[in-house]
mmCIF file with all atom_site columns, N, CA and C in Angstrom:
data_model
loop_
_atom_site.group_PDB
_atom_site.id
_atom_site.type_symbol
_atom_site.label_atom_id
_atom_site.label_alt_id
_atom_site.label_comp_id
_atom_site.label_asym_id
_atom_site.label_entity_id
_atom_site.label_seq_id
_atom_site.pdbx_PDB_ins_code
_atom_site.Cartn_x
_atom_site.Cartn_y
_atom_site.Cartn_z
_atom_site.occupancy
_atom_site.B_iso_or_equiv
_atom_site.pdbx_formal_charge
_atom_site.auth_seq_id
_atom_site.auth_comp_id
_atom_site.auth_asym_id
_atom_site.auth_atom_id
_atom_site.pdbx_PDB_model_num
ATOM 1   N N  . MET A 1 1  ? -60.269 -18.479 172.469 1.00 70.00 ? 14 MET A N  1
ATOM 2   C CA . MET A 1 1  ? -60.569 -18.632 170.734 1.00 70.00 ? 14 MET A CA 1
ATOM 3   C C  . MET A 1 1  ? -60.979 -17.813 170.388 1.00 70.00 ? 14 MET A C  1
ATOM 4   N N  . ASN A 1 2  ? -60.125 -16.838 169.053 1.00 86.00 ? 15 ASN A N  1
ATOM 5   C CA . ASN A 1 2  ? -60.950 -16.083 168.545 1.00 86.00 ? 15 ASN A CA 1
ATOM 6   C C  . ASN A 1 2  ? -61.223 -16.430 166.708 1.00 86.00 ? 15 ASN A C  1
ATOM 7   N N  . LYS A 1 3  ? -62.236 -16.441 166.949 1.00 92.00 ? 16 LYS A N  1
ATOM 8   C CA . LYS A 1 3  ? -62.490 -17.028 165.523 1.00 92.00 ? 16 LYS A CA 1
ATOM 9   C C  . LYS A 1 3  ? -63.740 -15.977 165.039 1.00 92.00 ? 16 LYS A C  1
ATOM 10  N N  . PRO A 1 4  ? -63.734 -15.642 164.072 1.00 95.00 ? 17 PRO A N  1
ATOM 11  C CA . PRO A 1 4  ? -65.951 -14.293 163.372 1.00 95.00 ? 17 PRO A CA 1
ATOM 12  C C  . PRO A 1 4  ? -67.178 -15.550 163.820 1.00 95.00 ? 17 PRO A C  1
ATOM 13  N N  . ILE A 1 5  ? -67.645 -14.240 164.077 1.00 95.00 ? 18 ILE A N  1
ATOM 14  C CA . ILE A 1 5  ? -68.613 -15.459 164.330 1.00 95.00 ? 18 ILE A CA 1
ATOM 15  C C  . ILE A 1 5  ? -70.026 -14.379 163.018 1.00 95.00 ? 18 ILE A C  1
ATOM 16  N N  . ASN A 1 6  ? -70.948 -15.464 162.905 1.00 95.00 ? 19 ASN A N  1
ATOM 17  C CA . ASN A 1 6  ? -71.818 -14.371 162.432 1.00 95.00 ? 19 ASN A CA 1
ATOM 18  C C  . ASN A 1 6  ? -72.609 -14.072 162.070 1.00 95.00 ? 19 ASN A C  1
ATOM 19  N N  . ILE A 1 7  ? -73.232 -12.428 162.091 1.00 96.00 ? 20 ILE A N  1
ATOM 20  C CA . ILE A 1 7  ? -74.149 -11.696 163.645 1.00 96.00 ? 20 ILE A CA 1
ATOM 21  C C  . ILE A 1 7  ? -75.302 -11.179 162.026 1.00 96.00 ? 20 ILE A C  1
ATOM 22  N N  . GLY A 1 8  ? -75.721 -12.405 161.225 1.00 93.00 ? 21 GLY A N  1
ATOM 23  C CA . GLY A 1 8  ? -76.326 -11.984 159.846 1.00 93.00 ? 21 GLY A CA 1
ATOM 24  C C  . GLY A 1 8  ? -75.942 -11.321 158.368 1.00 93.00 ? 21 GLY A C  1
ATOM 25  N N  . PHE A 1 9  ? -76.531 -11.726 157.664 1.00 93.00 ? 22 PHE A N  1
ATOM 26  C CA . PHE A 1 9  ? -76.413 -11.266 156.104 1.00 93.00 ? 22 PHE A CA 1
ATOM 27  C C  . PHE A 1 9  ? -74.768 -10.827 156.222 1.00 93.00 ? 22 PHE A C  1
ATOM 28  N N  . GLY A 1 10 ? -73.919 -11.619 156.344 1.00 92.00 ? 23 GLY A N  1
ATOM 29  C CA . GLY A 1 10 ? -72.795 -11.478 155.921 1.00 92.00 ? 23 GLY A CA 1
ATOM 30  C C  . GLY A 1 10 ? -71.478 -10.840 157.473 1.00 92.00 ? 23 GLY A C  1
ATOM 31  N N  . ASN A 1 11 ? -72.132 -10.548 157.948 1.00 96.00 ? 24 ASN A N  1
ATOM 32  C CA . ASN A 1 11 ? -71.701 -9.694  159.016 1.00 96.00 ? 24 ASN A CA 1
ATOM 33  C C  . ASN A 1 11 ? -70.892 -10.355 160.386 1.00 96.00 ? 24 ASN A C  1
ATOM 34  N N  . MET A 1 12 ? -69.491 -10.558 160.466 1.00 96.00 ? 25 MET A N  1
ATOM 35  C CA . MET A 1 12 ? -68.415 -10.415 161.434 1.00 96.00 ? 25 MET A CA 1
ATOM 36  C C  . MET A 1 12 ? -68.655 -9.798  162.359 1.00 96.00 ? 25 MET A C  1
ATOM 37  N N  . VAL A 1 13 ? -68.334 -10.668 163.689 1.00 96.00 ? 26 VAL A N  1
ATOM 38  C CA . VAL A 1 13 ? -67.665 -9.867  164.812 1.00 96.00 ? 26 VAL A CA 1
ATOM 39  C C  . VAL A 1 13 ? -66.728 -10.745 165.726 1.00 96.00 ? 26 VAL A C  1
ATOM 40  N N  . MET A 1 14 ? -65.529 -10.599 166.270 1.00 95.00 ? 27 MET A N  1
ATOM 41  C CA . MET A 1 14 ? -64.289 -11.266 166.160 1.00 95.00 ? 27 MET A CA 1
ATOM 42  C C  . MET A 1 14 ? -65.111 -11.972 167.838 1.00 95.00 ? 27 MET A C  1
ATOM 43  N N  . SER A 1 15 ? -65.032 -13.284 167.747 1.00 94.00 ? 28 SER A N  1
ATOM 44  C CA . SER A 1 15 ? -65.629 -13.471 169.355 1.00 94.00 ? 28 SER A CA 1
ATOM 45  C C  . SER A 1 15 ? -64.431 -12.970 170.432 1.00 94.00 ? 28 SER A C  1
ATOM 46  N N  . GLU A 1 16 ? -63.725 -12.647 170.016 1.00 95.00 ? 29 GLU A N  1
ATOM 47  C CA . GLU A 1 16 ? -62.732 -11.947 171.154 1.00 95.00 ? 29 GLU A CA 1
ATOM 48  C C  . GLU A 1 16 ? -63.317 -10.361 172.238 1.00 95.00 ? 29 GLU A C  1
ATOM 49  N N  . LYS A 1 17 ? -63.819 -9.934  171.386 1.00 95.00 ? 30 LYS A N  1
ATOM 50  C CA . LYS A 1 17 ? -64.530 -8.641  170.611 1.00 95.00 ? 30 LYS A CA 1
ATOM 51  C C  . LYS A 1 17 ? -65.240 -9.138  171.984 1.00 95.00 ? 30 LYS A C  1
ATOM 52  N N  . ILE A 1 18 ? -66.137 -9.872  171.969 1.00 95.00 ? 31 ILE A N  1
ATOM 53  C CA . ILE A 1 18 ? -67.861 -9.259  172.668 1.00 95.00 ? 31 ILE A CA 1
ATOM 54  C C  . ILE A 1 18 ? -67.868 -9.770  173.759 1.00 95.00 ? 31 ILE A C  1
ATOM 55  N N  . VAL A 1 19 ? -68.409 -8.649  174.894 1.00 96.00 ? 32 VAL A N  1
ATOM 56  C CA . VAL A 1 19 ? -68.077 -8.684  175.925 1.00 96.00 ? 32 VAL A CA 1
ATOM 57  C C  . VAL A 1 19 ? -69.487 -8.788  176.729 1.00 96.00 ? 32 VAL A C  1
ATOM 58  N N  . SER A 1 20 ? -70.556 -8.073  175.665 1.00 96.00 ? 33 SER A N  1
ATOM 59  C CA . SER A 1 20 ? -72.355 -8.845  175.998 1.00 96.00 ? 33 SER A CA 1
ATOM 60  C C  . SER A 1 20 ? -73.287 -9.151  175.104 1.00 96.00 ? 33 SER A C  1
ATOM 61  N N  . MET A 1 21 ? -74.712 -9.945  175.436 1.00 96.00 ? 34 MET A N  1
ATOM 62  C CA . MET A 1 21 ? -75.090 -9.677  174.042 1.00 96.00 ? 34 MET A CA 1
ATOM 63  C C  . MET A 1 21 ? -76.474 -9.653  174.905 1.00 96.00 ? 34 MET A C  1
ATOM 64  N N  . VAL A 1 22 ? -76.888 -8.544  174.160 1.00 96.00 ? 35 VAL A N  1
ATOM 65  C CA . VAL A 1 22 ? -79.100 -7.962  174.967 1.00 96.00 ? 35 VAL A CA 1
ATOM 66  C C  . VAL A 1 22 ? -79.751 -8.112  174.336 1.00 96.00 ? 35 VAL A C  1
ATOM 67  N N  . SER A 1 23 ? -80.749 -8.120  175.165 1.00 95.00 ? 36 SER A N  1
ATOM 68  C CA . SER A 1 23 ? -82.081 -8.027  174.455 1.00 95.00 ? 36 SER A CA 1
ATOM 69  C C  . SER A 1 23 ? -82.053 -6.481  174.560 1.00 95.00 ? 36 SER A C  1
ATOM 70  N N  . PRO A 1 24 ? -82.339 -5.834  172.981 1.00 96.00 ? 37 PRO A N  1
ATOM 71  C CA . PRO A 1 24 ? -83.004 -4.718  172.952 1.00 96.00 ? 37 PRO A CA 1
ATOM 72  C C  . PRO A 1 24 ? -84.359 -4.107  173.241 1.00 96.00 ? 37 PRO A C  1
ATOM 73  N N  . ASP A 1 25 ? -85.165 -4.680  174.351 1.00 95.00 ? 38 ASP A N  1
ATOM 74  C CA . ASP A 1 25 ? -86.119 -3.803  174.684 1.00 95.00 ? 38 ASP A CA 1
ATOM 75  C C  . ASP A 1 25 ? -85.843 -3.023  175.779 1.00 95.00 ? 38 ASP A C  1
ATOM 76  N N  . ALA A 1 26 ? -84.869 -3.787  176.872 1.00 96.00 ? 39 ALA A N  1
ATOM 77  C CA . ALA A 1 26 ? -85.336 -2.831  178.669 1.00 96.00 ? 39 ALA A CA 1
ATOM 78  C C  . ALA A 1 26 ? -84.859 -0.970  177.936 1.00 96.00 ? 39 ALA A C  1
ATOM 79  N N  . ALA A 1 27 ? -85.370 -0.437  178.313 1.00 97.00 ? 40 ALA A N  1
ATOM 80  C CA . ALA A 1 27 ? -85.536 1.417   178.821 1.00 97.00 ? 40 ALA A CA 1
ATOM 81  C C  . ALA A 1 27 ? -83.026 1.977   179.127 1.00 97.00 ? 40 ALA A C  1
ATOM 82  N N  . PRO A 1 28 ? -82.868 1.107   179.617 1.00 97.00 ? 41 PRO A N  1
ATOM 83  C CA . PRO A 1 28 ? -80.995 1.545   179.359 1.00 97.00 ? 41 PRO A CA 1
ATOM 84  C C  . PRO A 1 28 ? -80.299 1.173   178.370 1.00 97.00 ? 41 PRO A C  1
ATOM 85  N N  . ILE A 1 29 ? -81.241 0.190   177.661 1.00 97.00 ? 42 ILE A N  1
ATOM 86  C CA . ILE A 1 29 ? -80.350 -0.740  176.420 1.00 97.00 ? 42 ILE A CA 1
ATOM 87  C C  . ILE A 1 29 ? -81.087 0.675   175.872 1.00 97.00 ? 42 ILE A C  1
ATOM 88  N N  . LYS A 1 30 ? -81.912 1.169   175.227 1.00 97.00 ? 43 LYS A N  1
ATOM 89  C CA . LYS A 1 30 ? -81.877 1.660   174.871 1.00 97.00 ? 43 LYS A CA 1
ATOM 90  C C  . LYS A 1 30 ? -81.473 2.929   174.474 1.00 97.00 ? 43 LYS A C  1
ATOM 91  N N  . ARG A 1 31 ? -81.966 3.687   175.795 1.00 97.00 ? 44 ARG A N  1
ATOM 92  C CA . ARG A 1 31 ? -80.642 4.498   175.375 1.00 97.00 ? 44 ARG A CA 1
ATOM 93  C C  . ARG A 1 31 ? -79.592 4.813   175.769 1.00 97.00 ? 44 ARG A C  1
ATOM 94  N N  . MET A 1 32 ? -79.003 3.922   175.703 1.00 97.00 ? 45 MET A N  1
ATOM 95  C CA . MET A 1 32 ? -77.352 3.390   175.760 1.00 97.00 ? 45 MET A CA 1
ATOM 96  C C  . MET A 1 32 ? -77.036 3.500   174.243 1.00 97.00 ? 45 MET A C  1
ATOM 97  N N  . VAL A 1 33 ? -78.783 2.938   173.535 1.00 97.00 ? 46 VAL A N  1
ATOM 98  C CA . VAL A 1 33 ? -77.766 3.347   171.801 1.00 97.00 ? 46 VAL A CA 1
ATOM 99  C C  . VAL A 1 33 ? -78.552 3.937   171.023 1.00 97.00 ? 46 VAL A C  1
ATOM 100 N N  . GLN A 1 34 ? -79.065 4.879   171.693 1.00 97.00 ? 47 GLN A N  1
ATOM 101 C CA . GLN A 1 34 ? -79.499 6.316   171.639 1.00 97.00 ? 47 GLN A CA 1
ATOM 102 C C  . GLN A 1 34 ? -77.732 7.427   172.022 1.00 97.00 ? 47 GLN A C  1
ATOM 103 N N  . GLU A 1 35 ? -77.550 6.975   172.667 1.00 98.00 ? 48 GLU A N  1
ATOM 104 C CA . GLU A 1 35 ? -76.502 7.548   173.137 1.00 98.00 ? 48 GLU A CA 1
ATOM 105 C C  . GLU A 1 35 ? -75.439 7.062   171.992 1.00 98.00 ? 48 GLU A C  1
ATOM 106 N N  . GLY A 1 36 ? -75.002 6.248   171.748 1.00 97.00 ? 49 GLY A N  1
ATOM 107 C CA . GLY A 1 36 ? -73.781 5.684   171.092 1.00 97.00 ? 49 GLY A CA 1
ATOM 108 C C  . GLY A 1 36 ? -74.476 5.854   169.455 1.00 97.00 ? 49 GLY A C  1
ATOM 109 N N  . ARG A 1 37 ? -75.500 5.904   169.238 1.00 97.00 ? 50 ARG A N  1
ATOM 110 C CA . ARG A 1 37 ? -75.821 6.378   167.977 1.00 97.00 ? 50 ARG A CA 1
ATOM 111 C C  . ARG A 1 37 ? -75.284 8.436   167.933 1.00 97.00 ? 50 ARG A C  1
ATOM 112 N N  . GLU A 1 38 ? -75.686 9.216   168.517 1.00 98.00 ? 51 GLU A N  1
ATOM 113 C CA . GLU A 1 38 ? -74.731 10.352  169.204 1.00 98.00 ? 51 GLU A CA 1
ATOM 114 C C  . GLU A 1 38 ? -73.461 10.648  168.561 1.00 98.00 ? 51 GLU A C  1
ATOM 115 N N  . LYS A 1 39 ? -72.767 9.245   169.580 1.00 97.00 ? 52 LYS A N  1
ATOM 116 C CA . LYS A 1 39 ? -71.387 9.532   169.841 1.00 97.00 ? 52 LYS A CA 1
ATOM 117 C C  . LYS A 1 39 ? -70.543 8.665   168.502 1.00 97.00 ? 52 LYS A C  1
ATOM 118 N N  . GLY A 1 40 ? -71.471 8.644   167.623 1.00 97.00 ? 53 GLY A N  1
ATOM 119 C CA . GLY A 1 40 ? -71.190 7.918   166.911 1.00 97.00 ? 53 GLY A CA 1
ATOM 120 C C  . GLY A 1 40 ? -70.335 6.110   166.708 1.00 97.00 ? 53 GLY A C  1
ATOM 121 N N  . ILE A 1 41 ? -71.085 5.323   167.806 1.00 98.00 ? 54 ILE A N  1
ATOM 122 C CA . ILE A 1 41 ? -70.118 4.642   167.900 1.00 98.00 ? 54 ILE A CA 1
ATOM 123 C C  . ILE A 1 41 ? -70.669 2.749   168.174 1.00 98.00 ? 54 ILE A C  1
ATOM 124 N N  . ILE A 1 42 ? -71.971 3.213   166.853 1.00 98.00 ? 55 ILE A N  1
ATOM 125 C CA . ILE A 1 42 ? -72.927 2.455   166.398 1.00 98.00 ? 55 ILE A CA 1
ATOM 126 C C  . ILE A 1 42 ? -72.270 1.884   165.267 1.00 98.00 ? 55 ILE A C  1
ATOM 127 N N  . VAL A 1 43 ? -73.139 0.251   165.177 1.00 97.00 ? 56 VAL A N  1
ATOM 128 C CA . VAL A 1 43 ? -72.240 -0.347  164.053 1.00 97.00 ? 56 VAL A CA 1
ATOM 129 C C  . VAL A 1 43 ? -74.015 -1.320  163.969 1.00 97.00 ? 56 VAL A C  1
ATOM 130 N N  . ASP A 1 44 ? -74.811 -0.802  162.839 1.00 97.00 ? 57 ASP A N  1
ATOM 131 C CA . ASP A 1 44 ? -75.432 -1.178  161.948 1.00 97.00 ? 57 ASP A CA 1
ATOM 132 C C  . ASP A 1 44 ? -75.642 -2.726  161.557 1.00 97.00 ? 57 ASP A C  1
ATOM 133 N N  . ALA A 1 45 ? -75.995 -4.050  162.074 1.00 97.00 ? 58 ALA A N  1
ATOM 134 C CA . ALA A 1 45 ? -75.675 -5.191  160.650 1.00 97.00 ? 58 ALA A CA 1
ATOM 135 C C  . ALA A 1 45 ? -76.417 -5.334  160.621 1.00 97.00 ? 58 ALA A C  1
ATOM 136 N N  . THR A 1 46 ? -78.042 -4.772  160.112 1.00 96.00 ? 59 THR A N  1
ATOM 137 C CA . THR A 1 46 ? -79.567 -5.570  160.726 1.00 96.00 ? 59 THR A CA 1
ATOM 138 C C  . THR A 1 46 ? -80.208 -5.717  159.391 1.00 96.00 ? 59 THR A C  1
ATOM 139 N N  . ALA A 1 47 ? -78.984 -5.245  157.961 1.00 94.00 ? 60 ALA A N  1
ATOM 140 C CA . ALA A 1 47 ? -79.735 -4.195  156.772 1.00 94.00 ? 60 ALA A CA 1
ATOM 141 C C  . ALA A 1 47 ? -81.215 -4.815  157.015 1.00 94.00 ? 60 ALA A C  1
ATOM 142 N N  . GLY A 1 48 ? -81.558 -2.893  157.589 1.00 95.00 ? 61 GLY A N  1
ATOM 143 C CA . GLY A 1 48 ? -82.695 -2.535  158.144 1.00 95.00 ? 61 GLY A CA 1
ATOM 144 C C  . GLY A 1 48 ? -83.753 -2.924  158.244 1.00 95.00 ? 61 GLY A C  1
ATOM 145 N N  . ARG A 1 49 ? -83.568 -4.177  158.722 1.00 96.00 ? 62 ARG A N  1
ATOM 146 C CA . ARG A 1 49 ? -84.936 -5.399  159.919 1.00 96.00 ? 62 ARG A CA 1
ATOM 147 C C  . ARG A 1 49 ? -84.203 -4.724  161.171 1.00 96.00 ? 62 ARG A C  1
ATOM 148 N N  . ARG A 1 50 ? -86.094 -5.056  162.396 1.00 96.00 ? 63 ARG A N  1
ATOM 149 C CA . ARG A 1 50 ? -85.724 -4.827  163.474 1.00 96.00 ? 63 ARG A CA 1
ATOM 150 C C  . ARG A 1 50 ? -84.306 -5.426  164.127 1.00 96.00 ? 63 ARG A C  1
ATOM 151 N N  . THR A 1 51 ? -83.977 -4.739  164.854 1.00 97.00 ? 64 THR A N  1
ATOM 152 C CA . THR A 1 51 ? -82.850 -4.998  166.472 1.00 97.00 ? 64 THR A CA 1
ATOM 153 C C  . THR A 1 51 ? -83.267 -6.485  167.254 1.00 97.00 ? 64 THR A C  1
ATOM 154 N N  . ARG A 1 52 ? -82.968 -7.374  167.031 1.00 97.00 ? 65 ARG A N  1
ATOM 155 C CA . ARG A 1 52 ? -83.323 -8.477  168.424 1.00 97.00 ? 65 ARG A CA 1
ATOM 156 C C  . ARG A 1 52 ? -81.771 -8.694  169.082 1.00 97.00 ? 65 ARG A C  1
ATOM 157 N N  . THR A 1 53 ? -80.920 -8.210  168.736 1.00 97.00 ? 66 THR A N  1
ATOM 158 C CA . THR A 1 53 ? -79.587 -8.169  169.782 1.00 97.00 ? 66 THR A CA 1
ATOM 159 C C  . THR A 1 53 ? -78.583 -6.624  169.479 1.00 97.00 ? 66 THR A C  1
ATOM 160 N N  . VAL A 1 54 ? -78.256 -6.166  170.852 1.00 98.00 ? 67 VAL A N  1
ATOM 161 C CA . VAL A 1 54 ? -77.446 -5.739  170.470 1.00 98.00 ? 67 VAL A CA 1
ATOM 162 C C  . VAL A 1 54 ? -76.087 -6.223  171.347 1.00 98.00 ? 67 VAL A C  1
ATOM 163 N N  . ILE A 1 55 ? -75.040 -6.551  171.296 1.00 97.00 ? 68 ILE A N  1
ATOM 164 C CA . ILE A 1 55 ? -73.424 -6.403  171.231 1.00 97.00 ? 68 ILE A CA 1
ATOM 165 C C  . ILE A 1 55 ? -73.269 -5.263  171.651 1.00 97.00 ? 68 ILE A C  1
ATOM 166 N N  . PHE A 1 56 ? -72.522 -5.471  172.821 1.00 97.00 ? 69 PHE A N  1
ATOM 167 C CA . PHE A 1 56 ? -71.104 -4.472  173.089 1.00 97.00 ? 69 PHE A CA 1
ATOM 168 C C  . PHE A 1 56 ? -70.084 -5.435  173.515 1.00 97.00 ? 69 PHE A C  1
ATOM 169 N N  . THR A 1 57 ? -69.171 -4.408  172.406 1.00 97.00 ? 70 THR A N  1
ATOM 170 C CA . THR A 1 57 ? -67.824 -5.159  172.868 1.00 97.00 ? 70 THR A CA 1
ATOM 171 C C  . THR A 1 57 ? -66.427 -4.475  173.526 1.00 97.00 ? 70 THR A C  1
ATOM 172 N N  . ASN A 1 58 ? -65.671 -5.648  173.438 1.00 96.00 ? 71 ASN A N  1
ATOM 173 C CA . ASN A 1 58 ? -64.351 -4.609  174.111 1.00 96.00 ? 71 ASN A CA 1
ATOM 174 C C  . ASN A 1 58 ? -63.565 -3.001  174.104 1.00 96.00 ? 71 ASN A C  1
ATOM 175 N N  . SER A 1 59 ? -64.278 -2.782  172.485 1.00 95.00 ? 72 SER A N  1
ATOM 176 C CA . SER A 1 59 ? -63.748 -1.552  172.470 1.00 95.00 ? 72 SER A CA 1
ATOM 177 C C  . SER A 1 59 ? -64.615 -0.310  172.170 1.00 95.00 ? 72 SER A C  1
ATOM 178 N N  . ASN A 1 60 ? -66.147 -0.647  173.090 1.00 95.00 ? 73 ASN A N  1
ATOM 179 C CA . ASN A 1 60 ? -66.429 0.308   173.428 1.00 95.00 ? 73 ASN A CA 1
ATOM 180 C C  . ASN A 1 60 ? -67.422 0.525   171.978 1.00 95.00 ? 73 ASN A C  1
ATOM 181 N N  . TYR A 1 61 ? -67.541 -0.618  171.092 1.00 97.00 ? 74 TYR A N  1
ATOM 182 C CA . TYR A 1 61 ? -68.093 -0.080  170.082 1.00 97.00 ? 74 TYR A CA 1
ATOM 183 C C  . TYR A 1 61 ? -69.643 -0.848  170.630 1.00 97.00 ? 74 TYR A C  1
ATOM 184 N N  . ILE A 1 62 ? -71.406 -0.545  169.957 1.00 98.00 ? 75 ILE A N  1
ATOM 185 C CA . ILE A 1 62 ? -72.028 -1.289  170.060 1.00 98.00 ? 75 ILE A CA 1
ATOM 186 C C  . ILE A 1 62 ? -72.547 -1.620  168.503 1.00 98.00 ? 75 ILE A C  1
ATOM 187 N N  . VAL A 1 63 ? -73.119 -2.664  168.533 1.00 98.00 ? 76 VAL A N  1
ATOM 188 C CA . VAL A 1 63 ? -73.070 -3.778  167.052 1.00 98.00 ? 76 VAL A CA 1
ATOM 189 C C  . VAL A 1 63 ? -74.579 -3.712  166.856 1.00 98.00 ? 76 VAL A C  1
ATOM 190 N N  . LEU A 1 64 ? -74.977 -3.729  166.566 1.00 97.00 ? 77 LEU A N  1
ATOM 191 C CA . LEU A 1 64 ? -76.807 -3.684  166.275 1.00 97.00 ? 77 LEU A CA 1
ATOM 192 C C  . LEU A 1 64 ? -76.975 -5.533  165.497 1.00 97.00 ? 77 LEU A C  1
ATOM 193 N N  . SER A 1 65 ? -77.412 -5.959  165.471 1.00 97.00 ? 78 SER A N  1
ATOM 194 C CA . SER A 1 65 ? -77.718 -7.488  165.026 1.00 97.00 ? 78 SER A CA 1
ATOM 195 C C  . SER A 1 65 ? -79.332 -7.833  164.895 1.00 97.00 ? 78 SER A C  1
ATOM 196 N N  . SER A 1 66 ? -79.569 -8.054  163.463 1.00 96.00 ? 79 SER A N  1
ATOM 197 C CA . SER A 1 66 ? -81.340 -8.937  163.555 1.00 96.00 ? 79 SER A CA 1
ATOM 198 C C  . SER A 1 66 ? -81.801 -10.022 163.780 1.00 96.00 ? 79 SER A C  1
ATOM 199 N N  . LEU A 1 67 ? -80.278 -10.974 164.872 1.00 96.00 ? 80 LEU A N  1
ATOM 200 C CA . LEU A 1 67 ? -80.512 -12.142 165.001 1.00 96.00 ? 80 LEU A CA 1
ATOM 201 C C  . LEU A 1 67 ? -80.619 -12.313 166.039 1.00 96.00 ? 80 LEU A C  1
ATOM 202 N N  . LEU A 1 68 ? -81.631 -12.908 166.761 1.00 95.00 ? 81 LEU A N  1
ATOM 203 C CA . LEU A 1 68 ? -81.630 -13.253 168.448 1.00 95.00 ? 81 LEU A CA 1
ATOM 204 C C  . LEU A 1 68 ? -80.881 -13.452 169.219 1.00 95.00 ? 81 LEU A C  1
ATOM 205 N N  . PRO A 1 69 ? -79.971 -13.418 170.638 1.00 94.00 ? 82 PRO A N  1
ATOM 206 C CA . PRO A 1 69 ? -79.626 -13.293 171.325 1.00 94.00 ? 82 PRO A CA 1
ATOM 207 C C  . PRO A 1 69 ? -79.368 -14.903 170.846 1.00 94.00 ? 82 PRO A C  1
ATOM 208 N N  . GLU A 1 70 ? -79.910 -15.713 171.399 1.00 95.00 ? 83 GLU A N  1
ATOM 209 C CA . GLU A 1 70 ? -79.630 -17.748 172.120 1.00 95.00 ? 83 GLU A CA 1
ATOM 210 C C  . GLU A 1 70 ? -78.965 -17.242 170.126 1.00 95.00 ? 83 GLU A C  1
ATOM 211 N N  . THR A 1 71 ? -79.625 -17.404 169.303 1.00 94.00 ? 84 THR A N  1
ATOM 212 C CA . THR A 1 71 ? -79.277 -17.503 167.610 1.00 94.00 ? 84 THR A CA 1
ATOM 213 C C  . THR A 1 71 ? -77.295 -17.461 167.966 1.00 94.00 ? 84 THR A C  1
ATOM 214 N N  . ILE A 1 72 ? -77.096 -16.272 167.885 1.00 94.00 ? 85 ILE A N  1
ATOM 215 C CA . ILE A 1 72 ? -75.515 -15.913 168.329 1.00 94.00 ? 85 ILE A CA 1
ATOM 216 C C  . ILE A 1 72 ? -74.894 -16.550 169.315 1.00 94.00 ? 85 ILE A C  1
ATOM 217 N N  . ALA A 1 73 ? -75.954 -16.500 170.023 1.00 93.00 ? 86 ALA A N  1
ATOM 218 C CA . ALA A 1 73 ? -74.825 -17.900 171.447 1.00 93.00 ? 86 ALA A CA 1
ATOM 219 C C  . ALA A 1 73 ? -74.272 -19.244 170.767 1.00 93.00 ? 86 ALA A C  1
ATOM 220 N N  . GLN A 1 74 ? -74.985 -20.123 170.086 1.00 94.00 ? 87 GLN A N  1
ATOM 221 C CA . GLN A 1 74 ? -75.739 -20.792 169.774 1.00 94.00 ? 87 GLN A CA 1
ATOM 222 C C  . GLN A 1 74 ? -73.800 -21.267 168.895 1.00 94.00 ? 87 GLN A C  1
ATOM 223 N N  . ARG A 1 75 ? -74.262 -19.439 168.407 1.00 92.00 ? 88 ARG A N  1
ATOM 224 C CA . ARG A 1 75 ? -72.432 -19.808 166.657 1.00 92.00 ? 88 ARG A CA 1
ATOM 225 C C  . ARG A 1 75 ? -71.208 -19.694 168.133 1.00 92.00 ? 88 ARG A C  1
ATOM 226 N N  . LEU A 1 76 ? -71.357 -18.880 168.999 1.00 87.00 ? 89 LEU A N  1
ATOM 227 C CA . LEU A 1 76 ? -69.939 -18.852 169.511 1.00 87.00 ? 89 LEU A CA 1
ATOM 228 C C  . LEU A 1 76 ? -69.350 -20.813 170.258 1.00 87.00 ? 89 LEU A C  1
#
């Protein structure tokens, strides 16, 4: 089912686009986020707050959210 999921501060991601949601604490994830910044494929939806979830999409974008992965998963 394709519906928009609120990832915080009025930002939405279509549910069918989400491939995975992970915590940003692991070194490989931090490296992927840094590489994404360099490539220009990061969508920062944190509104200046700490990143708590990194969302990978099937269109090769990386979305940063300040909500916990559990919170977003419940909204799915």
